[in-house]
Every structure is written in structure tokens, then in C-alpha cells.
Coordinates of C-alpha atoms in Angstrom, one line a residue:
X30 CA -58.3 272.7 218.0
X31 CA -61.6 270.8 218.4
X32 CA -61.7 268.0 219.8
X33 CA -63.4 265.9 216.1
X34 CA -59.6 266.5 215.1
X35 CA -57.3 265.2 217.4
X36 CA -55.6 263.2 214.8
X37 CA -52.7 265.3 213.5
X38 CA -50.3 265.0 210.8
X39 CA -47.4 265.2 212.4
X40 CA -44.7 265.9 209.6
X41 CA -41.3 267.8 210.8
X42 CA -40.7 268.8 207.7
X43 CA -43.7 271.0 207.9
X44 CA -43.0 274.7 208.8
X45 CA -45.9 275.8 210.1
X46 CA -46.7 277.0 213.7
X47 CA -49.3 274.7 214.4
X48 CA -50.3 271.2 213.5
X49 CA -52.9 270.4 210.1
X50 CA -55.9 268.3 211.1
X51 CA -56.3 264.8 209.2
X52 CA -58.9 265.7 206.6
X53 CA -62.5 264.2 207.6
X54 CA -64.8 266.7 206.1
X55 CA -66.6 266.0 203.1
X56 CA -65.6 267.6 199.7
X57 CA -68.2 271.0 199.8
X58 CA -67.0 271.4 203.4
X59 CA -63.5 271.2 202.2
X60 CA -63.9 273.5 199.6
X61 CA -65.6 276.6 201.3
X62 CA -63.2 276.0 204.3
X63 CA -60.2 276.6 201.8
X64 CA -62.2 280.0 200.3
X65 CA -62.3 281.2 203.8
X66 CA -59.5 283.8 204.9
X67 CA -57.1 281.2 206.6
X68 CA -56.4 282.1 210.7
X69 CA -52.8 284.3 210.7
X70 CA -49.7 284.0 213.3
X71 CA -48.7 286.2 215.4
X72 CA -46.2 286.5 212.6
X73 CA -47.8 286.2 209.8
X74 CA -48.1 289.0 207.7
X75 CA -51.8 290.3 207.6
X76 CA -51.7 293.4 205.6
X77 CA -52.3 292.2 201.8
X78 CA -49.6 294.6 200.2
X79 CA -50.3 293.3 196.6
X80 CA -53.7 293.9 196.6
X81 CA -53.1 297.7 196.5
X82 CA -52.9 299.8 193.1
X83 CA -49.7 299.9 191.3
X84 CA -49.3 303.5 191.9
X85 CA -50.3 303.0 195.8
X86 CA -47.6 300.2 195.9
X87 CA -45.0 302.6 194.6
X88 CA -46.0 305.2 196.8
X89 CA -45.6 303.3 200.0
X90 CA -41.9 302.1 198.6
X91 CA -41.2 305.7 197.9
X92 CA -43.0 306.9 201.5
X93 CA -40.8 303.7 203.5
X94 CA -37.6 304.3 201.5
X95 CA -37.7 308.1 202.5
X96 CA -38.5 307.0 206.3
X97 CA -35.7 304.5 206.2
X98 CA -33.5 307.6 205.0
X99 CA -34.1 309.5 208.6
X100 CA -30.5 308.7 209.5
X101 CA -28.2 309.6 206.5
X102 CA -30.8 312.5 205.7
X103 CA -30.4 314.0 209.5
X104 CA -26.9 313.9 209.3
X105 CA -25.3 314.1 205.9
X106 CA -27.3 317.0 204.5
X107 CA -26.2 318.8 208.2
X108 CA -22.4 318.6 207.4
X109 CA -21.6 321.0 205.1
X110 CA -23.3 323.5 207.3
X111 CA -20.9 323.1 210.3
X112 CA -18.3 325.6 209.4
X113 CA -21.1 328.2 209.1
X114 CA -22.3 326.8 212.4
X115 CA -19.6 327.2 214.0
X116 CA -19.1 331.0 213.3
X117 CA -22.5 331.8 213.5
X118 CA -22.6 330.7 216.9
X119 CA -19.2 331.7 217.8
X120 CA -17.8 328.8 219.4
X121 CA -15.5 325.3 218.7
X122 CA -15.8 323.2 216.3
X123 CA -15.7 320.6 219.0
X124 CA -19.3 321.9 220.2
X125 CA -21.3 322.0 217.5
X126 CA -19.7 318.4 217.0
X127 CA -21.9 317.8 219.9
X128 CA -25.0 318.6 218.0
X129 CA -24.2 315.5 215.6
X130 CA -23.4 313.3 218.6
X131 CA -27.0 314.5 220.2
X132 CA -28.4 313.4 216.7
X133 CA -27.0 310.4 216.6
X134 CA -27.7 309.7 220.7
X135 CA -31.4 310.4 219.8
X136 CA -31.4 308.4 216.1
X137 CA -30.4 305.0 218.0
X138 CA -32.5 305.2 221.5
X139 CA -35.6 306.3 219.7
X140 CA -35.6 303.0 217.9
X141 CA -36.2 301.2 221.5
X142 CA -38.6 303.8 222.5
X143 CA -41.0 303.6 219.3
X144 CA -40.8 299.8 218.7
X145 CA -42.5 298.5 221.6
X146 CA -44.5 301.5 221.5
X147 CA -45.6 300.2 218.0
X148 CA -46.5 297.2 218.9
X149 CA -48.9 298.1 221.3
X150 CA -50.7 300.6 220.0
X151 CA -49.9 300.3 215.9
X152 CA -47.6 301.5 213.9
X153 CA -49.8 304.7 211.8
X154 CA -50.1 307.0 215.3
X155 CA -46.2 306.6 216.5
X156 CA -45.3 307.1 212.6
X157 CA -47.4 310.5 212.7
X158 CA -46.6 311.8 216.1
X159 CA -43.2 311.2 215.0
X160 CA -43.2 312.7 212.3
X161 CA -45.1 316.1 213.7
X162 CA -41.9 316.3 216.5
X163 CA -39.3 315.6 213.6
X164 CA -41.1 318.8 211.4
X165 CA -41.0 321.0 214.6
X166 CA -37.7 320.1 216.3
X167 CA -36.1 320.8 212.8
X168 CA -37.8 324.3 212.3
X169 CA -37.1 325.1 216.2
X170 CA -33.8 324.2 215.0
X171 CA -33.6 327.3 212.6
X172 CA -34.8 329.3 215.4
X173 CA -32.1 328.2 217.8
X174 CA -30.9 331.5 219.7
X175 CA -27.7 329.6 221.3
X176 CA -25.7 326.3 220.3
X177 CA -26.5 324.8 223.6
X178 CA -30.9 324.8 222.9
X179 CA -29.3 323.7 219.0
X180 CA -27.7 320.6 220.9
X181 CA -31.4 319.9 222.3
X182 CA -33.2 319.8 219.6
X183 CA -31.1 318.3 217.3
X184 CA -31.4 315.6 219.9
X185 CA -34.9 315.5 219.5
X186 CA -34.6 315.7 216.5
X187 CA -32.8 312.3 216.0
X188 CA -35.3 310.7 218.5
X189 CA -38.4 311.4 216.0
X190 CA -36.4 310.3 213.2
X191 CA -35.6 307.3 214.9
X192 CA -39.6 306.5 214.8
X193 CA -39.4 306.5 210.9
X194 CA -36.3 304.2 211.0
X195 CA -38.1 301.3 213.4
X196 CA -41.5 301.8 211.8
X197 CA -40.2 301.1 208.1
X198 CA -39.0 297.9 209.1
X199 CA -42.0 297.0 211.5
X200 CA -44.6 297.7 208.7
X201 CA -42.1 295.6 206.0
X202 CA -42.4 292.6 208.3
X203 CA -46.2 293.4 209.2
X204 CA -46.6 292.9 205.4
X205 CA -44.3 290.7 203.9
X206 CA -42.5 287.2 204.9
X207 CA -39.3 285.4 203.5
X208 CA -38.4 286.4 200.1
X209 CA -41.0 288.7 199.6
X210 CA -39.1 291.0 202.7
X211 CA -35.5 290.6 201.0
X212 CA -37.1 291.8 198.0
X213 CA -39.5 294.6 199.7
X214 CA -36.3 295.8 201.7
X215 CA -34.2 295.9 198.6
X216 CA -36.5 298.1 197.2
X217 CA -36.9 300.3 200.5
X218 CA -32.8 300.1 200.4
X219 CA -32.7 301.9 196.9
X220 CA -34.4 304.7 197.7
X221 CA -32.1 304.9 201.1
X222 CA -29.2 304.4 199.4
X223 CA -29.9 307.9 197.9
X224 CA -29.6 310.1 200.6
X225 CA -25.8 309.4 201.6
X226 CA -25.7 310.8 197.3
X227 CA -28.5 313.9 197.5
X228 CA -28.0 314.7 200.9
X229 CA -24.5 316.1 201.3
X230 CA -24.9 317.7 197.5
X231 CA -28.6 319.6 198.8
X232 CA -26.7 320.4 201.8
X233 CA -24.0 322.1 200.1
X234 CA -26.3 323.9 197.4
X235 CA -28.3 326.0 200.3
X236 CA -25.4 326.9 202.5
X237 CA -23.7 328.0 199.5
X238 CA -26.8 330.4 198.5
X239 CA -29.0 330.5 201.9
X240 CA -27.8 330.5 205.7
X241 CA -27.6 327.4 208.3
X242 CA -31.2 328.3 208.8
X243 CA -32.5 327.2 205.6
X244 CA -31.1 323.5 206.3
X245 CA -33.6 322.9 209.0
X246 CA -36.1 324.6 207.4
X247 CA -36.4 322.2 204.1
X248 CA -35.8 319.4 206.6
X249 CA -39.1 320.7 208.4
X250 CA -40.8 320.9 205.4
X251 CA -39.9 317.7 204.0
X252 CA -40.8 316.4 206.9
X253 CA -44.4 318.0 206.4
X254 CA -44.4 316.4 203.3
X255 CA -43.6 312.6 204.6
X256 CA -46.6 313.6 207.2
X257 CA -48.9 314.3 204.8
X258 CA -47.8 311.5 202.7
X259 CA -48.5 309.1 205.4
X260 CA -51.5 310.1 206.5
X261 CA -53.0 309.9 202.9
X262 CA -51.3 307.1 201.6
X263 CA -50.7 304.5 204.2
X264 CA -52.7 302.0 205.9
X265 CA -52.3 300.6 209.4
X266 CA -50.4 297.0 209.0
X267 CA -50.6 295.8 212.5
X268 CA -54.2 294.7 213.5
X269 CA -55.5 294.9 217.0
X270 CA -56.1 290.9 218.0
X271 CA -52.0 291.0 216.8
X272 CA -50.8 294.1 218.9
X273 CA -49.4 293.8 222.7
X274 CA -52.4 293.9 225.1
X275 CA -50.1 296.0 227.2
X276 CA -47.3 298.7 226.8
X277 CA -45.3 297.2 229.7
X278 CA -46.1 294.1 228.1
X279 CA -44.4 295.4 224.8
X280 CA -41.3 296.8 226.8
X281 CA -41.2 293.6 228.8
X282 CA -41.0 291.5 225.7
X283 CA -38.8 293.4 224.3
X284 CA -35.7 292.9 227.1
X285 CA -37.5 289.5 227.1
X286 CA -35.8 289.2 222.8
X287 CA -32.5 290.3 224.0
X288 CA -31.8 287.1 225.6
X289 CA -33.2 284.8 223.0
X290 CA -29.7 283.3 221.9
X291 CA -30.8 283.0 218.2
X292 CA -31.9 286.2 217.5
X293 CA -29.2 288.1 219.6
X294 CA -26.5 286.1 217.9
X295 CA -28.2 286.9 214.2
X296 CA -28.8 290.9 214.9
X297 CA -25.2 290.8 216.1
X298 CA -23.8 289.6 213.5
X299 CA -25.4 291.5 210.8
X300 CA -24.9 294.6 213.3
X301 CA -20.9 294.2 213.7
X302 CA -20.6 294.5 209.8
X303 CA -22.1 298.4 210.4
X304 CA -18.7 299.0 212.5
X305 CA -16.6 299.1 209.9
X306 CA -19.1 300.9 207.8
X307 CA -19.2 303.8 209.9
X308 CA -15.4 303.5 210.3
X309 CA -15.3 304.0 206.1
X310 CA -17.7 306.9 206.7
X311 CA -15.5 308.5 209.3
X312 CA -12.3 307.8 207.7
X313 CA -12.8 308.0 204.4
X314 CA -12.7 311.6 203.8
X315 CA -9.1 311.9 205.6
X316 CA -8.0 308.5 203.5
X317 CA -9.4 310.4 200.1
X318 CA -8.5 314.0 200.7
X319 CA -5.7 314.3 203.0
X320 CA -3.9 311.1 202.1
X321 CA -4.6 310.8 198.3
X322 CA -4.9 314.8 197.7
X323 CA -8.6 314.0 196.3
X324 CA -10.6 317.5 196.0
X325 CA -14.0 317.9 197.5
X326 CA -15.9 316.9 194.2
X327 CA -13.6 314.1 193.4
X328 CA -13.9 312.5 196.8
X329 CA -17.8 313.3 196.4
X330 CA -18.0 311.5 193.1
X331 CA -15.9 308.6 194.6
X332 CA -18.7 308.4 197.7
X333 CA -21.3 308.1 195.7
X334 CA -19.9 305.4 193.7
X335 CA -19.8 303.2 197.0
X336 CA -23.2 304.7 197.6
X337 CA -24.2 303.3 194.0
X338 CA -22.7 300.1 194.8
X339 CA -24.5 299.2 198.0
X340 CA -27.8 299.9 195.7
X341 CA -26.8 297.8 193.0
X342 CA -25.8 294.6 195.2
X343 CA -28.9 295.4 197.3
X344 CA -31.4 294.6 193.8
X345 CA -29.5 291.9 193.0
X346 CA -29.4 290.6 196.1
X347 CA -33.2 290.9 196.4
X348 CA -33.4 289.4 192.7
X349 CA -31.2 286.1 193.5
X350 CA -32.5 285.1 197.0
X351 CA -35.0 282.5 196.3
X352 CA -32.5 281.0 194.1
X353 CA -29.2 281.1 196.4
X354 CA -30.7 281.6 199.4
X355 CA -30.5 284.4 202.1
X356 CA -28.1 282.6 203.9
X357 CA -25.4 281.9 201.1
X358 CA -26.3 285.6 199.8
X359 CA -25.0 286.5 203.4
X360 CA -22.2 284.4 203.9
X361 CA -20.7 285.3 200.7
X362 CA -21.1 288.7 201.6
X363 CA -18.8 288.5 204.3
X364 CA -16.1 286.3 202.5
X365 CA -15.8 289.1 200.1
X366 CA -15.9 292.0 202.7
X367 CA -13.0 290.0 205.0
X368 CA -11.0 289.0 201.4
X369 CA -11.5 293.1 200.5
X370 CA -10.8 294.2 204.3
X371 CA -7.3 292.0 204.0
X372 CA -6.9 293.9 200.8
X373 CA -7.4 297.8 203.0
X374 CA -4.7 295.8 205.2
X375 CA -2.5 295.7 202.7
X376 CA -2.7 299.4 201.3
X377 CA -2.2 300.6 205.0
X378 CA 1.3 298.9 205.6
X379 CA 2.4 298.8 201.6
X380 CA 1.0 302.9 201.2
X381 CA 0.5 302.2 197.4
X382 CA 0.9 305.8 195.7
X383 CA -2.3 304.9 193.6
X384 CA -5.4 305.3 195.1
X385 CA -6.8 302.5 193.2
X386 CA -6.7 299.6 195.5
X387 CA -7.6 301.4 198.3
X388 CA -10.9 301.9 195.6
X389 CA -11.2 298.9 195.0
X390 CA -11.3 297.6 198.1
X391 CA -13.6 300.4 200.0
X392 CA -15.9 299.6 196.9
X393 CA -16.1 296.1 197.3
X394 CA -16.8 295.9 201.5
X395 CA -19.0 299.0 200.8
X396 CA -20.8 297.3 198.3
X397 CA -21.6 293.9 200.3
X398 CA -23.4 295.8 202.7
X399 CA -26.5 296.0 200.2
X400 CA -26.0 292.4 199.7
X401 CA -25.8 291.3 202.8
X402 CA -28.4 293.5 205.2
X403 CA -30.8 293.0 203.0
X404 CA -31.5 289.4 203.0
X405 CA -30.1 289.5 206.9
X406 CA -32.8 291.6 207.7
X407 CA -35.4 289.3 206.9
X408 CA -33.5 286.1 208.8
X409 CA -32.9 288.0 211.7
X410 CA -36.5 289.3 211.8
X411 CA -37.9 285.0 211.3
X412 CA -35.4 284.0 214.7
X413 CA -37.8 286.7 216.4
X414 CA -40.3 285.4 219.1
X415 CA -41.6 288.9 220.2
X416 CA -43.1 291.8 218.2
X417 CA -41.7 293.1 215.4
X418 CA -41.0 296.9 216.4
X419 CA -39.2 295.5 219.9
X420 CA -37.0 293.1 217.5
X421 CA -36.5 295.8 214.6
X422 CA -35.7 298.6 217.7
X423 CA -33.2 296.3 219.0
X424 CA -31.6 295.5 215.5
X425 CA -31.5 299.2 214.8
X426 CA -29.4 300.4 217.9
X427 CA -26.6 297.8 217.4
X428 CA -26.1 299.2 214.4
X429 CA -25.7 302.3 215.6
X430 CA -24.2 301.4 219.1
X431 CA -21.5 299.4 217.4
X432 CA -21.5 302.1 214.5
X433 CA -20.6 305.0 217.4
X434 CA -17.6 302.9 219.2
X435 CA -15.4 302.1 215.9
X436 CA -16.1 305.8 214.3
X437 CA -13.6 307.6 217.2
X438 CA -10.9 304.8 216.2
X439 CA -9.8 305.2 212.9
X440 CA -8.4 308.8 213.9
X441 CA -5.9 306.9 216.5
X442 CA -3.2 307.3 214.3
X443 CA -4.1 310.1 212.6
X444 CA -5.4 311.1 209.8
X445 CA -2.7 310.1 208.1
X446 CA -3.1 306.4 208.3
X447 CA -5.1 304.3 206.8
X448 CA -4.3 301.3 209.7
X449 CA -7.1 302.0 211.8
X450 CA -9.7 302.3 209.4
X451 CA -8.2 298.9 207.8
X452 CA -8.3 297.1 211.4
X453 CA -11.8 297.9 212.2
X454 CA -13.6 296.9 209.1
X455 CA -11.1 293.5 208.8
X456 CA -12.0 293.1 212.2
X457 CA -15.8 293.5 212.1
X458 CA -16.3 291.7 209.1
X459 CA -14.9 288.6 210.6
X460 CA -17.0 288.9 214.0
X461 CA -19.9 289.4 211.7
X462 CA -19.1 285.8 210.1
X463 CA -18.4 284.0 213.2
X464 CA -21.6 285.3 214.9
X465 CA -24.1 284.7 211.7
X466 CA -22.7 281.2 211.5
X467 CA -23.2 280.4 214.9
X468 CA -26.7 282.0 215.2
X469 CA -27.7 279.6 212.2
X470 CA -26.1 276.6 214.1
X471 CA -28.2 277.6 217.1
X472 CA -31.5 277.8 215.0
X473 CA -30.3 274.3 213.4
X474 CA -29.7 272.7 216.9
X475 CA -33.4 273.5 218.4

């Protein structure tokens, strides 16, 4: 600030970063100050999204959705192939489990590889190299001669798609602020939201008329496709005077975020939620099929009806947060998945020989996760003081961290019982409200 404008306006109602000089400039001075581009934040967004074409603004929503799909895409298309995996490579099913884990393993550490990486150096070059390792670990996949150089690459695999994950959410933020990210990661959560549907039904349809091979092969080639995509159609988001001067600067900031009590208590709370989403994912096919005598295609239809749901409440939560507010919309959100949880409860001690609650109540906690990650993305991203990869990196492995240790549980009992399954997501969803709550107390109280 120069010194002509040491007089500030000190209001505390204000919420901007720094403080608005008293206005002593004459009228003209006034005026072509306010035409000029105004200074940005280090979190401001600086990319000008809506200035693009229509048809460039749908094509980077298509582009980010289908990055933000790395995860489901990398392991739900790969599931019906695991029978034929297992013969074709002569071994237990238990090992080519392994491959799914090494997946997995990579999909969540990349995340805290790639964001600080980002931030240093931009988000356009990690997106592309990432995207080259994803295309050639998955055709190197369809070459693999043994299950053990399978486990490797799928490994690798999950580590390059881990840089589409991050990167997604660093450009988002890199672009948009507020309600304008709620609504841009609705958007980017409807396309996602698609892949859990397409992928296990594309999965099934070239195993049933190709070999294993094939799978990695249209995964190499769609990921192709994303490169090409990207290089063509998106812009860099982050600009140099806003990157990390420094990697170790990057990484350092980033172990620096995981003691900011805010933001750790926000990502973990919108992170605990995803326990008891994986658990539905691992258990409900035991719940559906073995408990309920569901076929393949009825279970199926009844998945993708969750799947629908989560896109629904994602729009509409993306359509009714400037009026409610991101923090009601979350809140809510968790009353309804604890109220639907207690209902899962229920089913699992009663054993109610309809399926129908047990519906009704997967469909309701499944549902709230599009209505509540969505506006919880952007709050947790606003409690961030360092970069937006590192924060988005760490937000993205809770999830799966958390995701990985209530997945083994719900087969504790069996896969006859429904109690485990019932504990985790009551159980998570209750965590989830304690820690959101008191990571908005904390933001209230500095």
C-alpha cells in the first residue's frame, strides 16, 4: 500500500484479504482505476471461465467430469474381468484381489504426489504426463505376461489416475470461488456420477465378447482420447506470480495444511462420510444378492438408482446453495444420512423379508453424498491457507484412506449380515457431523 493511503476503512464485516483505501482520488482517476483488471489473491480465482465459448465451456465440464471419473472408471469397469483374470493367470482369487488394492494404493498417494507438484509448476504439464503414464500403464497392462508385473502396473496405473482426480479439483478452484465452485463441481459430479452406471455395464459387454486384454486396451485408448482432449481444449488455470517458487516449498506447505485445525477438521469431516460409502459399495452386493436373492441385473438396476440419486441431489444441491447455504445444505445432509443409517440399523437386527427398507434407506445415505460433497468441497477448499493441489491432494486421500479401513469390515459377520455394513455408515455419518460442526465453530472463533 502507498503511503498517500494510510487511512483505511476498517470494516469487519468486509471479507476481503486486505484493507480498501479511503477514496481521495478525483472522479476520472476513480474511474479508469475501476476499468483496470483489479490485483487477485493468492486465492482468487484468475482464470476467467465464463469468458470461454459455450461449446468450450461444455467441453472442459465434459473433459473435468471424465478426469474426476479416474477412480470409479479404474476400478468398476475392471470387476467383471476378475474371474477371467483369475483363470487366465492361473492363480487365487485372493491375488488378483491384489491388483485392485495396488489400484487403489496408487489412486489415493498419487493425489499427494501431483498436488504440490501442481502447484509449483501448473496444473496443464502434471495433467498431461499423467495422462501419457495412465495410456501406457493400462496398454502394458494388456500385455502383462504374469499377475505379479499385472499387480505393478495396475499400481501405476492408479497413481496416474490419481493426477486427473487432484487436478480436476485444483483447476475448479483455480477458476471458480463460493457458489460458483458448488455449482461447477455439481456439474463435474454429474458426469462422475456416470461411471459407477457405464462402467461395470462396458466392463461386462467386452469380457463377455473380447478377452481381459481388451479392458486395458479401451482404458488406454480412452485415456488417449482425455490426452488429446486436454491438450486441445484446456488452458493452464494457475499463473506463474500464483505458483510455489519452490517444489520443496509446495511439499512443505502442504504438511504445513495438515495442521491447520480448520481445514483438517472440515476435510475430515466431509472425508468420514466416504467410510460408509465404500462400506455400501463393498457390502452391497452381498446385502442385494446373497441376502435378498437379487440377480446380477436386478442388483445392477438397483446400483444405478443410488448412482442416479447422488446426481440428482448433487444439481440440486448446486441449484439451492446461494439460497440455503453450503453449510445448511451440508448439515442437512448428514441429519438425513444418520436418521437413514438408524433406519439400515433397524433392517439389520429386525431382517425385514422385503428388501424395501433396506432400499430406502441405502438410497437416501447414498443420495446425500451428492448433496453434501458438493457444497463441502468448496468450504473445505475456502478454510485452506496453502495451494490448492496440496489442500485438494490431502482431501482426496482421506477419502480414500478412510474409504480402505471400513471396506474390510462389513464382511466381519459375514456376508450374511447386514450389521456391519449398518454400523459403519451410522457410525461415520455421525463423526462426519461432529467434525463439520466443530471445524465451522473453529472458523467462527478466529
Amino acid at each position: 500500500m502507498s503511503a498517500e493511503n494510510k487511512d483505511v476503512n476498517v470494516n469487519p464485516s468486509t471479507p476481503t484479504p486486505e484493507e480498501h483505501p479511503v477514496n481521495t482520488k478525483p472522479q476520472a482517476a476513480e474511474a479508469a482505476e475501476a476499468a483496470a483488471p483489479a490485483p487477485e489473491s493468492p486465492i482468487t480465482p484468475g482464470f476467467k471461465f465464463k469468458q470461454l465459448p459455450k461449446s468450450s465451456r461444455m467441453l472442459w465440464v465434459l473433459i473435468l467430469g471424465m478426469l474426476a471419473a479416474f477412480g470409479p472408471v479404474c476400478t468398476d469397469i475392471y470387476l467383471p474381468a476378475l474371474p477371467d483374470l483369475t483363470q487366465s493367470f492361473r492363480t487365487d482369487p485372493s491375488v488378483i484381489q491384489l491388483s485392485l488394492t495396488a489400484c487403489f494404493l496408487g489412486l489415493a498417494l498419487g493425489q499427494i504426489v501431483v498436488g504440490p507438484i501442481s502447484d509449483a509448476v501448473g496444473r496443464r504439464g502434471p495433467l498431461v504426463l499423467s495422462l501419457i503414464i495412465f495410456a501406457l500403464s493400462s496398454f502394458f497392462c494388456s500385455l502383462a505376461p504374469t499377475v505379479q508385473i499385472l499387480i505393478v502396473l495396475r499400481f501405476f496405473q492408479g497413481l496416474a489416475g490419481a493426477g486427473g482426480v487432484v487436478l480436476c479439483r485444483s483447476i475448479a478452484c483455480d477458476m471458480f470461488m463460493g457458489n460458483e465452485l458448488t455449482k461447477f463441481m455439481a456439474l463435474l459430479m454429474t458426469v462422475n456420477s456416470l461411471a459407477p452406471i457405464l462402467g461395470p455395464i462396458a466392463g461386462s459387454g467386452i469380457v463377455s465378447f473380447f478377452s481381459w486384454h481388451w479392458l486395458f486396451i479401451f482404458l488406454s485408448v480412452w485415456g488417449i482420447l482425455l490426452l488429446a482432449g486436454s491438450i486441445v481444449c484446456l488452458r493452464e488455470t494457475l499463473p506463474r506470480e500464483k505458483r510455489q517458487s519452490r517444489l520443496t516449498r509446495a511439499v512443505k506447505d502442504m504438511f504445513l495444511q495438515l495442521f491447520e485445525k480448520r481445514f483438517l477438521c472440515l476435510a475430515l469431516g466431509m472425508s468420514m462420510v466416504m467410510g460408509g460409502f465404500f462400506a455400501y459399495l463393498a457390502a452391497s452386493p452381498f446385502v442385494f444378492q446373497v441376502i435378498y436373492g437379487f440377480s446380477a441385473v436386478e442388483y445392477s438396476f438397483v446400483f444405478g438408482f443410488n448412482a442416479l440419486c447422488i446426481t440428482i441431489c448433487a444439481l440440486a444441491a448446486g441449484r439451492f446453495e446461494r439460497r440455503l447455504g453450503g453449510k445448511f445444505l451440508v448439515n442437512l445432509s448428514f441429519i438425513v444420512m444418520i436418521a437413514a443409517s438408524a433406519l439400515m440399523l433397524f433392517c439389520a437386527v429386525a431382517k425385514p423379508e422385503s428388501p424395501l427398507l433396506v432400499i430406502i434407506a441405502l438410497a437416501c445415505f447414498t443420495a446425500m453424498i451428492g448433496s453434501s460433497q458438493t457444497p463441502g468441497f468448496g468450504i473445505v477448499m475456502a478454510a485452506r491457507t496453502k495451494g490448492a493441489g496440496a489442500a485438494s491432494g490431502i482431501f482426496g486421500i482421506m477419502g480414500f484412506v478412510l474409504g480402505s479401513l471400513t471396506s474390510p469390515l462389513v464382511g466381519l459377520m459375514g456376508d450374511t449380515s447386514m450389521l456391519p455394513l449398518a454400523l459403519c455408515m451410522i457410525i461415520s455419518a455421525v463423526f462426519s457431523y461432529i467434525l463439520f460442526n466443530v471445524g465451522i465453530r473453529l472458523k467462527k472463533s478466529e
